[in-house]
PDB file of C-alpha atoms in Angstrom:
ATOM      1  CA  MET O   1      68.896 -46.009   2.122  1.00 56.00           C
ATOM      2  CA  ASP O   2      66.971 -47.047   5.253  1.00 60.00           C
ATOM      3  CA  THR O   3      64.066 -44.999   6.621  1.00 65.00           C
ATOM      4  CA  LYS O   4      66.037 -43.481   9.506  1.00 67.00           C
ATOM      5  CA  GLU O   5      68.843 -42.294   7.237  1.00 73.00           C
ATOM      6  CA  LEU O   6      66.339 -40.948   4.699  1.00 63.00           C
ATOM      7  CA  LEU O   7      64.444 -38.951   7.325  1.00 67.00           C
ATOM      8  CA  LYS O   8      67.722 -37.557   8.614  1.00 75.00           C
ATOM      9  CA  LYS O   9      68.685 -36.397   5.108  1.00 72.00           C
ATOM     10  CA  VAL O  10      65.242 -34.913   4.489  1.00 74.00           C
ATOM     11  CA  ARG O  11      65.465 -32.991   7.766  1.00 75.00           C
ATOM     12  CA  LYS O  12      68.944 -31.713   6.919  1.00 75.00           C
ATOM     13  CA  ILE O  13      67.797 -30.503   3.499  1.00 75.00           C
ATOM     14  CA  GLU O  14      64.672 -28.943   5.042  1.00 74.00           C
ATOM     15  CA  ILE O  15      66.612 -26.964   7.666  1.00 74.00           C
ATOM     16  CA  LYS O  16      69.123 -25.619   5.157  1.00 70.00           C
ATOM     17  CA  THR O  17      66.807 -24.805   2.269  1.00 72.00           C
ATOM     18  CA  ARG O  18      63.833 -23.590   4.295  1.00 71.00           C
ATOM     19  CA  ARG O  19      66.022 -21.056   6.073  1.00 70.00           C
ATOM     20  CA  LEU O  20      67.166 -19.799   2.673  1.00 69.00           C
ATOM     21  CA  SER O  21      63.648 -19.590   1.282  1.00 69.00           C
ATOM     22  CA  ASP O  22      62.326 -17.852   4.419  1.00 65.00           C
ATOM     23  CA  HIS O  23      65.057 -15.253   4.813  1.00 57.00           C
ATOM     24  CA  VAL O  24      66.483 -14.827   1.319  1.00 57.00           C
ATOM     25  CA  PHE O  25      64.212 -15.963  -1.486  1.00 62.00           C
ATOM     26  CA  GLY O  26      60.674 -15.556  -0.187  1.00 58.00           C
ATOM     27  CA  GLY O  27      60.300 -11.876  -1.050  1.00 62.00           C
ATOM     28  CA  GLU O  28      62.336 -12.162  -4.241  1.00 66.00           C
ATOM     29  CA  TYR O  29      60.227 -15.093  -5.439  1.00 66.00           C
ATOM     30  CA  HIS O  30      57.026 -13.162  -4.722  1.00 63.00           C
ATOM     31  CA  SER O  31      58.150 -10.076  -6.638  1.00 64.00           C
ATOM     32  CA  THR O  32      59.587 -12.106  -9.534  1.00 68.00           C
ATOM     33  CA  PHE O  33      56.592 -14.321 -10.222  1.00 71.00           C
ATOM     34  CA  LYS O  34      53.413 -12.306 -10.285  1.00 61.00           C
ATOM     35  CA  GLY O  35      49.887 -13.575  -9.821  1.00 54.00           C
ATOM     36  CA  ARG O  36      47.351 -13.823 -12.619  1.00 52.00           C
ATOM     37  CA  GLY O  37      46.162 -10.248 -12.107  1.00 52.00           C
ATOM     38  CA  MET O  38      43.957  -8.246  -9.783  1.00 54.00           C
ATOM     39  CA  THR O  39      40.740  -9.612  -8.364  1.00 54.00           C
ATOM     40  CA  PHE O  40      37.922  -7.802  -6.545  1.00 58.00           C
ATOM     41  CA  SER O  41      38.213  -7.971  -2.747  1.00 61.00           C
ATOM     42  CA  GLU O  42      35.739  -5.597  -1.088  1.00 73.00           C
ATOM     43  CA  VAL O  43      34.057  -2.193  -1.071  1.00 84.00           C
ATOM     44  CA  ARG O  44      35.001   0.427   1.528  1.00 86.00           C
ATOM     45  CA  GLN O  45      34.337   4.109   2.166  1.00 88.00           C
ATOM     46  CA  TYR O  46      36.301   6.579   0.072  1.00 87.00           C
ATOM     47  CA  GLN O  47      39.395   7.998   1.791  1.00 87.00           C
ATOM     48  CA  PHE O  48      41.401  11.067   0.861  1.00 85.00           C
ATOM     49  CA  GLY O  49      43.943  10.112  -1.794  1.00 83.00           C
ATOM     50  CA  ASP O  50      41.962   7.185  -3.261  1.00 85.00           C
ATOM     51  CA  ASP O  51      41.817   6.943  -7.048  1.00 85.00           C
ATOM     52  CA  VAL O  52      38.450   8.348  -8.147  1.00 84.00           C
ATOM     53  CA  ARG O  53      38.424   5.751 -10.936  1.00 85.00           C
ATOM     54  CA  ALA O  54      37.927   3.097  -8.247  1.00 87.00           C
ATOM     55  CA  ILE O  55      34.632   4.622  -7.025  1.00 90.00           C
ATOM     56  CA  ASP O  56      31.749   2.151  -7.052  1.00 90.00           C
ATOM     57  CA  TRP O  57      28.961   4.398  -8.298  1.00 91.00           C
ATOM     58  CA  ASN O  58      26.163   1.914  -7.542  1.00 90.00           C
ATOM     59  CA  VAL O  59      27.100   1.617  -3.848  1.00 87.00           C
ATOM     60  CA  THR O  60      27.817   5.349  -3.673  1.00 88.00           C
ATOM     61  CA  ALA O  61      24.309   6.133  -4.955  1.00 91.00           C
ATOM     62  CA  ARG O  62      22.726   3.651  -2.544  1.00 86.00           C
ATOM     63  CA  TYR O  63      24.377   5.111   0.595  1.00 86.00           C
ATOM     64  CA  ASN O  64      24.655   8.691  -0.633  1.00 90.00           C
ATOM     65  CA  GLU O  65      28.368   8.812   0.185  1.00 91.00           C
ATOM     66  CA  PRO O  66      31.419   7.701  -1.868  1.00 92.00           C
ATOM     67  CA  PHE O  67      32.645   4.078  -1.748  1.00 88.00           C
ATOM     68  CA  VAL O  68      35.566   2.552  -3.656  1.00 88.00           C
ATOM     69  CA  LYS O  69      36.279  -0.952  -4.933  1.00 84.00           C
ATOM     70  CA  VAL O  70      39.350  -2.630  -3.416  1.00 74.00           C
ATOM     71  CA  PHE O  71      41.335  -5.083  -5.516  1.00 66.00           C
ATOM     72  CA  GLU O  72      44.105  -7.448  -4.500  1.00 54.00           C
ATOM     73  CA  GLU O  73      46.608  -9.519  -6.414  1.00 52.00           C
ATOM     74  CA  GLU O  74      45.315 -12.949  -7.389  1.00 54.00           C
ATOM     75  CA  ARG O  75      48.413 -14.557  -5.969  1.00 56.00           C
ATOM     76  CA  GLU O  76      47.983 -18.312  -6.235  1.00 71.00           C
ATOM     77  CA  LEU O  77      50.440 -19.831  -8.686  1.00 86.00           C
ATOM     78  CA  THR O  78      51.624 -23.311  -9.568  1.00 92.00           C
ATOM     79  CA  MET O  79      55.293 -24.288  -9.695  1.00 94.00           C
ATOM     80  CA  MET O  80      56.450 -27.385 -11.554  1.00 97.00           C
ATOM     81  CA  LEU O  81      59.918 -28.774 -10.860  1.00 97.00           C
ATOM     82  CA  MET O  82      61.196 -30.854 -13.778  1.00 98.00           C
ATOM     83  CA  VAL O  83      64.268 -32.721 -12.570  1.00 97.00           C
ATOM     84  CA  ASP O  84      66.676 -34.771 -14.684  1.00 95.00           C
ATOM     85  CA  VAL O  85      67.468 -38.073 -12.926  1.00 94.00           C
ATOM     86  CA  SER O  86      69.583 -39.591 -15.725  1.00 90.00           C
ATOM     87  CA  GLY O  87      72.969 -41.199 -15.112  1.00 82.00           C
ATOM     88  CA  SER O  88      75.044 -38.113 -15.858  1.00 75.00           C
ATOM     89  CA  GLU O  89      73.660 -36.356 -12.760  1.00 71.00           C
ATOM     90  CA  LEU O  90      75.642 -38.767 -10.568  1.00 66.00           C
ATOM     91  CA  PHE O  91      78.878 -36.952 -11.309  1.00 64.00           C
ATOM     92  CA  GLY O  92      80.917 -34.569  -9.207  1.00 57.00           C
ATOM     93  CA  THR O  93      84.594 -33.935  -8.593  1.00 58.00           C
ATOM     94  CA  THR O  94      84.320 -31.526  -5.653  1.00 64.00           C
ATOM     95  CA  ASN O  95      82.137 -31.765  -2.537  1.00 70.00           C
ATOM     96  CA  GLN O  96      78.840 -32.692  -4.192  1.00 80.00           C
ATOM     97  CA  PHE O  97      77.329 -34.581  -7.094  1.00 85.00           C
ATOM     98  CA  LYS O  98      75.244 -32.608  -9.567  1.00 89.00           C
ATOM     99  CA  LYS O  99      72.209 -34.509  -8.270  1.00 90.00           C
ATOM    100  CA  GLU O 100      72.763 -33.201  -4.724  1.00 90.00           C
ATOM    101  CA  VAL O 101      72.993 -29.578  -5.878  1.00 91.00           C
ATOM    102  CA  ILE O 102      69.863 -30.019  -8.009  1.00 94.00           C
ATOM    103  CA  THR O 103      68.040 -31.451  -4.981  1.00 92.00           C
ATOM    104  CA  GLU O 104      68.986 -28.459  -2.816  1.00 90.00           C
ATOM    105  CA  ILE O 105      67.971 -25.944  -5.488  1.00 92.00           C
ATOM    106  CA  SER O 106      64.660 -27.769  -6.005  1.00 93.00           C
ATOM    107  CA  ALA O 107      63.959 -27.815  -2.254  1.00 91.00           C
ATOM    108  CA  THR O 108      64.749 -24.089  -1.940  1.00 89.00           C
ATOM    109  CA  LEU O 109      62.371 -23.269  -4.802  1.00 91.00           C
ATOM    110  CA  ALA O 110      59.668 -25.530  -3.341  1.00 91.00           C
ATOM    111  CA  PHE O 111      59.853 -23.886   0.086  1.00 88.00           C
ATOM    112  CA  SER O 112      59.783 -20.430  -1.563  1.00 86.00           C
ATOM    113  CA  ALA O 113      56.543 -21.444  -3.288  1.00 87.00           C
ATOM    114  CA  LEU O 114      55.214 -22.881  -0.010  1.00 86.00           C
ATOM    115  CA  GLN O 115      55.936 -19.616   1.803  1.00 84.00           C
ATOM    116  CA  ASN O 116      53.851 -17.788  -0.808  1.00 82.00           C
ATOM    117  CA  ASN O 117      51.017 -20.339  -0.567  1.00 85.00           C
ATOM    118  CA  ASP O 118      51.571 -21.635  -4.106  1.00 89.00           C
ATOM    119  CA  LYS O 119      51.191 -25.194  -5.352  1.00 92.00           C
ATOM    120  CA  VAL O 120      54.256 -27.298  -6.185  1.00 95.00           C
ATOM    121  CA  GLY O 121      54.495 -30.360  -8.430  1.00 96.00           C
ATOM    122  CA  LEU O 122      57.341 -32.622  -9.533  1.00 97.00           C
ATOM    123  CA  ILE O 123      58.326 -34.395 -12.736  1.00 97.00           C
ATOM    124  CA  LEU O 124      61.346 -36.707 -12.577  1.00 97.00           C
ATOM    125  CA  PHE O 125      62.604 -37.681 -16.017  1.00 96.00           C
ATOM    126  CA  SER O 126      65.317 -39.640 -17.780  1.00 94.00           C
ATOM    127  CA  ASN O 127      64.590 -40.578 -21.409  1.00 93.00           C
ATOM    128  CA  GLU O 128      61.022 -41.047 -20.170  1.00 95.00           C
ATOM    129  CA  VAL O 129      58.928 -39.575 -17.369  1.00 96.00           C
ATOM    130  CA  GLU O 130      59.876 -41.621 -14.315  1.00 96.00           C
ATOM    131  CA  LEU O 131      57.584 -39.987 -11.739  1.00 96.00           C
ATOM    132  CA  PHE O 132      54.864 -37.347 -11.696  1.00 97.00           C
ATOM    133  CA  ILE O 133      53.596 -35.759  -8.482  1.00 96.00           C
ATOM    134  CA  PRO O 134      50.648 -33.432  -9.214  1.00 95.00           C
ATOM    135  CA  PRO O 135      50.848 -29.889  -7.774  1.00 94.00           C
ATOM    136  CA  LYS O 136      49.551 -29.402  -4.234  1.00 93.00           C
ATOM    137  CA  LYS O 137      50.056 -27.046  -1.320  1.00 92.00           C
ATOM    138  CA  GLY O 138      51.433 -27.743   2.130  1.00 91.00           C
ATOM    139  CA  LYS O 139      54.607 -28.621   3.995  1.00 90.00           C
ATOM    140  CA  SER O 140      53.969 -32.383   4.022  1.00 92.00           C
ATOM    141  CA  HIS O 141      53.661 -32.292   0.231  1.00 94.00           C
ATOM    142  CA  VAL O 142      56.970 -30.408  -0.143  1.00 92.00           C
ATOM    143  CA  LEU O 143      58.682 -32.908   2.175  1.00 91.00           C
ATOM    144  CA  ARG O 144      57.375 -35.750   0.012  1.00 93.00           C
ATOM    145  CA  ILE O 145      58.941 -34.078  -3.025  1.00 94.00           C
ATOM    146  CA  ILE O 146      62.275 -33.824  -1.185  1.00 92.00           C
ATOM    147  CA  ARG O 147      62.095 -37.510  -0.207  1.00 91.00           C
ATOM    148  CA  GLU O 148      61.581 -38.490  -3.836  1.00 93.00           C
ATOM    149  CA  LEU O 149      64.462 -36.284  -4.965  1.00 92.00           C
ATOM    150  CA  LEU O 150      66.728 -37.974  -2.426  1.00 88.00           C
ATOM    151  CA  GLU O 151      65.834 -41.626  -2.833  1.00 89.00           C
ATOM    152  CA  PHE O 152      64.200 -42.160  -6.236  1.00 91.00           C
ATOM    153  CA  GLU O 153      65.918 -44.781  -8.390  1.00 91.00           C
ATOM    154  CA  PRO O 154      65.185 -44.279 -12.124  1.00 92.00           C
ATOM    155  CA  ASN O 155      64.492 -47.181 -14.473  1.00 92.00           C
ATOM    156  CA  ASN O 156      66.572 -45.603 -17.229  1.00 89.00           C
ATOM    157  CA  HIS O 157      69.803 -43.616 -17.309  1.00 87.00           C
ATOM    158  CA  GLN O 158      69.592 -41.730 -20.600  1.00 90.00           C
ATOM    159  CA  THR O 159      68.123 -38.258 -21.185  1.00 92.00           C
ATOM    160  CA  ASP O 160      65.243 -36.980 -23.306  1.00 95.00           C
ATOM    161  CA  ILE O 161      64.293 -33.434 -22.332  1.00 96.00           C
ATOM    162  CA  ALA O 162      61.806 -33.113 -25.204  1.00 97.00           C
ATOM    163  CA  GLU O 163      59.821 -36.108 -23.927  1.00 96.00           C
ATOM    164  CA  ALA O 164      59.557 -34.529 -20.471  1.00 97.00           C
ATOM    165  CA  LEU O 165      58.388 -31.217 -21.957  1.00 97.00           C
ATOM    166  CA  LYS O 166      55.728 -33.026 -24.012  1.00 96.00           C
ATOM    167  CA  PHE O 167      54.458 -34.649 -20.809  1.00 97.00           C
ATOM    168  CA  LEU O 168      54.343 -31.227 -19.126  1.00 96.00           C
ATOM    169  CA  ARG O 169      52.240 -29.906 -21.997  1.00 93.00           C
ATOM    170  CA  ASN O 170      49.753 -32.751 -21.597  1.00 93.00           C
ATOM    171  CA  VAL O 171      49.319 -32.594 -17.807  1.00 93.00           C
ATOM    172  CA  MET O 172      49.514 -28.831 -17.162  1.00 92.00           C
ATOM    173  CA  LYS O 173      46.560 -27.139 -18.834  1.00 87.00           C
ATOM    174  CA  LYS O 174      46.977 -23.817 -17.011  1.00 88.00           C
ATOM    175  CA  LYS O 175      50.041 -21.566 -16.964  1.00 90.00           C
ATOM    176  CA  ALA O 176      52.712 -22.619 -14.463  1.00 92.00           C
ATOM    177  CA  ILE O 177      56.130 -21.510 -13.275  1.00 93.00           C
ATOM    178  CA  VAL O 178      58.407 -24.263 -14.593  1.00 97.00           C
ATOM    179  CA  PHE O 179      62.000 -24.939 -13.545  1.00 97.00           C
ATOM    180  CA  VAL O 180      63.858 -27.525 -15.639  1.00 98.00           C
ATOM    181  CA  LEU O 181      66.913 -28.714 -13.681  1.00 97.00           C
ATOM    182  CA  SER O 182      69.505 -30.712 -15.616  1.00 96.00           C
ATOM    183  CA  ASP O 183      73.072 -30.674 -16.918  1.00 94.00           C
ATOM    184  CA  PHE O 184      71.497 -30.306 -20.393  1.00 95.00           C
ATOM    185  CA  LEU O 185      74.012 -32.629 -22.033  1.00 90.00           C
ATOM    186  CA  ALA O 186      71.405 -33.257 -24.699  1.00 90.00           C
ATOM    187  CA  ASP O 187      69.855 -31.654 -27.756  1.00 90.00           C
ATOM    188  CA  ASP O 188      66.737 -31.925 -29.957  1.00 94.00           C
ATOM    189  CA  TYR O 189      64.485 -30.210 -27.420  1.00 97.00           C
ATOM    190  CA  ALA O 190      64.345 -26.658 -28.849  1.00 97.00           C
ATOM    191  CA  ASN O 191      61.004 -27.018 -30.696  1.00 97.00           C
ATOM    192  CA  THR O 192      59.244 -28.632 -27.741  1.00 97.00           C
ATOM    193  CA  LEU O 193      60.693 -25.990 -25.424  1.00 97.00           C
ATOM    194  CA  ARG O 194      59.389 -23.219 -27.677  1.00 97.00           C
ATOM    195  CA  ILE O 195      55.848 -24.642 -27.405  1.00 96.00           C
ATOM    196  CA  ALA O 196      56.163 -24.952 -23.605  1.00 96.00           C
ATOM    197  CA  GLY O 197      57.575 -21.421 -23.369  1.00 95.00           C
ATOM    198  CA  ASN O 198      54.541 -19.995 -25.181  1.00 94.00           C
ATOM    199  CA  LYS O 199      52.293 -21.276 -22.399  1.00 93.00           C
ATOM    200  CA  HIS O 200      54.402 -21.458 -19.243  1.00 94.00           C
ATOM    201  CA  ASP O 201      57.002 -19.313 -17.480  1.00 93.00           C
ATOM    202  CA  VAL O 202      60.017 -21.595 -18.017  1.00 97.00           C
ATOM    203  CA  THR O 203      63.530 -21.384 -16.554  1.00 96.00           C
ATOM    204  CA  GLY O 204      66.350 -23.781 -17.375  1.00 97.00           C
ATOM    205  CA  VAL O 205      68.749 -24.390 -14.490  1.00 97.00           C
ATOM    206  CA  ARG O 206      71.964 -25.945 -15.810  1.00 97.00           C
ATOM    207  CA  VAL O 207      74.041 -27.605 -13.086  1.00 95.00           C
ATOM    208  CA  TYR O 208      77.494 -28.722 -14.171  1.00 93.00           C
ATOM    209  CA  ASP O 209      80.954 -29.726 -12.969  1.00 89.00           C
ATOM    210  CA  GLU O 210      84.015 -27.890 -14.258  1.00 85.00           C
ATOM    211  CA  LYS O 211      85.763 -31.209 -14.993  1.00 82.00           C
ATOM    212  CA  GLU O 212      83.069 -31.982 -17.594  1.00 83.00           C
ATOM    213  CA  GLU O 213      84.263 -29.140 -19.785  1.00 83.00           C
ATOM    214  CA  TYR O 214      87.477 -30.794 -20.846  1.00 81.00           C
ATOM    215  CA  ILE O 215      89.393 -34.076 -20.726  1.00 82.00           C
ATOM    216  CA  PRO O 216      92.772 -33.849 -18.941  1.00 82.00           C
ATOM    217  CA  ASN O 217      95.836 -35.464 -20.483  1.00 83.00           C
ATOM    218  CA  LEU O 218      95.964 -38.804 -18.614  1.00 84.00           C
ATOM    219  CA  GLY O 219      97.218 -40.986 -21.449  1.00 84.00           C
ATOM    220  CA  MET O 220      95.247 -44.082 -22.454  1.00 84.00           C
ATOM    221  CA  ILE O 221      92.311 -44.569 -20.069  1.00 80.00           C
ATOM    222  CA  GLN O 222      89.106 -46.592 -19.911  1.00 81.00           C
ATOM    223  CA  VAL O 223      85.973 -44.425 -19.963  1.00 75.00           C
ATOM    224  CA  GLN O 224      82.377 -45.410 -19.219  1.00 71.00           C
ATOM    225  CA  ASP O 225      79.368 -43.446 -20.436  1.00 72.00           C
ATOM    226  CA  ALA O 226      77.206 -42.746 -17.365  1.00 70.00           C
ATOM    227  CA  GLU O 227      73.994 -42.897 -19.416  1.00 69.00           C
ATOM    228  CA  THR O 228      74.543 -45.749 -21.875  1.00 73.00           C
ATOM    229  CA  GLY O 229      76.991 -47.807 -19.801  1.00 73.00           C
ATOM    230  CA  ALA O 230      79.262 -48.210 -22.846  1.00 77.00           C
ATOM    231  CA  VAL O 231      82.973 -48.631 -22.036  1.00 81.00           C
ATOM    232  CA  GLN O 232      85.829 -47.725 -24.373  1.00 83.00           C
ATOM    233  CA  LEU O 233      89.508 -46.881 -24.368  1.00 86.00           C
ATOM    234  CA  VAL O 234      90.303 -43.225 -24.975  1.00 83.00           C
ATOM    235  CA  ASN O 235      93.724 -41.783 -25.723  1.00 83.00           C
ATOM    236  CA  THR O 236      93.505 -38.559 -23.704  1.00 80.00           C
ATOM    237  CA  GLY O 237      97.080 -37.800 -24.738  1.00 83.00           C
ATOM    238  CA  SER O 238      95.731 -36.906 -28.178  1.00 85.00           C
ATOM    239  CA  LYS O 239      95.254 -33.148 -28.504  1.00 89.00           C
ATOM    240  CA  LYS O 240      92.724 -33.754 -31.309  1.00 90.00           C
ATOM    241  CA  ILE O 241      90.551 -36.012 -29.122  1.00 88.00           C
ATOM    242  CA  ARG O 242      90.628 -33.531 -26.247  1.00 87.00           C
ATOM    243  CA  HIS O 243      89.658 -30.706 -28.610  1.00 91.00           C
ATOM    244  CA  GLU O 244      86.818 -32.732 -30.164  1.00 90.00           C
ATOM    245  CA  TYR O 245      85.408 -33.478 -26.721  1.00 86.00           C
ATOM    246  CA  TRP O 246      85.612 -29.806 -25.694  1.00 91.00           C
ATOM    247  CA  LYS O 247      83.895 -28.838 -28.960  1.00 93.00           C
ATOM    248  CA  TYR O 248      81.119 -31.393 -28.357  1.00 90.00           C
ATOM    249  CA  TYR O 249      80.583 -30.128 -24.810  1.00 91.00           C
ATOM    250  CA  MET O 250      80.472 -26.461 -25.819  1.00 94.00           C
ATOM    251  CA  GLU O 251      77.961 -27.261 -28.583  1.00 95.00           C
ATOM    252  CA  ARG O 252      75.609 -28.645 -25.889  1.00 94.00           C
ATOM    253  CA  VAL O 253      76.077 -25.480 -23.784  1.00 96.00           C
ATOM    254  CA  ASP O 254      75.457 -23.205 -26.777  1.00 96.00           C
ATOM    255  CA  TYR O 255      72.394 -25.236 -27.731  1.00 97.00           C
ATOM    256  CA  PHE O 256      71.024 -24.825 -24.193  1.00 97.00           C
ATOM    257  CA  ASN O 257      71.495 -21.044 -24.177  1.00 97.00           C
ATOM    258  CA  ASP O 258      70.179 -20.613 -27.719  1.00 97.00           C
ATOM    259  CA  ALA O 259      67.114 -22.866 -27.269  1.00 97.00           C
ATOM    260  CA  PHE O 260      65.993 -21.134 -24.072  1.00 97.00           C
ATOM    261  CA  ALA O 261      66.623 -17.645 -25.476  1.00 95.00           C
ATOM    262  CA  LYS O 262      64.587 -18.341 -28.632  1.00 96.00           C
ATOM    263  CA  SER O 263      61.719 -19.770 -26.558  1.00 96.00           C
ATOM    264  CA  GLY O 264      61.596 -16.627 -24.396  1.00 94.00           C
ATOM    265  CA  SER O 265      62.619 -18.621 -21.330  1.00 95.00           C
ATOM    266  CA  GLY O 266      65.091 -17.795 -18.579  1.00 95.00           C
ATOM    267  CA  VAL O 267      68.452 -19.488 -18.034  1.00 96.00           C
ATOM    268  CA  LEU O 268      70.655 -20.013 -15.026  1.00 94.00           C
ATOM    269  CA  SER O 269      73.955 -21.913 -15.006  1.00 95.00           C
ATOM    270  CA  CYS O 270      75.508 -23.044 -11.738  1.00 93.00           C
ATOM    271  CA  ARG O 271      78.732 -24.996 -11.229  1.00 92.00           C
ATOM    272  CA  VAL O 272      78.620 -27.501  -8.374  1.00 91.00           C
ATOM    273  CA  ASP O 273      81.379 -25.668  -6.497  1.00 89.00           C
ATOM    274  CA  GLU O 274      79.640 -22.273  -6.825  1.00 89.00           C
ATOM    275  CA  SER O 275      77.015 -20.772  -4.521  1.00 87.00           C
ATOM    276  CA  TYR O 276      73.610 -21.549  -5.971  1.00 87.00           C
ATOM    277  CA  VAL O 277      72.236 -19.069  -3.414  1.00 86.00           C
ATOM    278  CA  LYS O 278      73.978 -16.140  -5.135  1.00 86.00           C
ATOM    279  CA  LYS O 279      73.032 -17.472  -8.566  1.00 89.00           C
ATOM    280  CA  LEU O 280      69.331 -17.827  -7.704  1.00 87.00           C
ATOM    281  CA  LEU O 281      69.168 -14.490  -5.922  1.00 85.00           C
ATOM    282  CA  GLY O 282      70.845 -12.736  -8.848  1.00 86.00           C
ATOM    283  CA  TYR O 283      68.415 -14.370 -11.269  1.00 88.00           C
ATOM    284  CA  PHE O 284      65.373 -13.348  -9.208  1.00 84.00           C
ATOM    285  CA  LYS O 285      66.630  -9.753  -8.901  1.00 82.00           C
ATOM    286  CA  ARG O 286      67.272  -9.472 -12.642  1.00 84.00           C
ATOM    287  CA  ARG O 287      63.796 -10.756 -13.412  1.00 80.00           C
ATOM    288  CA  GLY O 288      62.052  -8.769 -10.697  1.00 65.00           C
TER     289      GLY O 288
END
């Protein structure tokens, strides 16, 4: 992708997702993810209706009239986007690949954080951490994240969610809002997720294509694994083979839901042909 085409794509993503974050998600994001608590702001004269428990007795005694302490929400938060860039994300049978939907969701979340003056960071992972961008504030930083989401080429194509969560644990010492975006066609990450969930506010965003759920009856076909590159002949005419594949797929989905539930984390599943706007908004409202 040349620079001109990349900038054009970044701009297109920015216009679409920033409008969503400004007009739809900004307030919902703010009410869903609270700050670290209340911090002292100032002292002002007592007004009718103020809580008497907020009276600052030292200042009141000094000026011989009542003053109250004013507190405000300590708002600054850090959002970490953990994005799966393995080979299986380059799949889609409708208008978009899973990767493209994940990019749009990530950009919408990043702009929502930007609107609320929060920091945003990025971890791109396959079966290893491919790229880490430390959390920062600012529009130029968010645009850099979008550029990486659009053009980054991973070194590996397999998936290891546990490895990415271990990396998160090592680099993020303070509590963060963490969105893990993947198709979650993997397992063996439940224990690591539980540890991450004890420290961070974690949400798993599963993006999938309906055609992944089952194999249609197409007779004998050649199939390539998007992550390993292995090619083999599969008799899709066999009802047993189709059932075994469906069973394998549903086990991954159940594992995803169970692992996140047991870790106290949130879950959101979005099919590529569904509106991620409605899904995100519904999730924010339920949590808020």
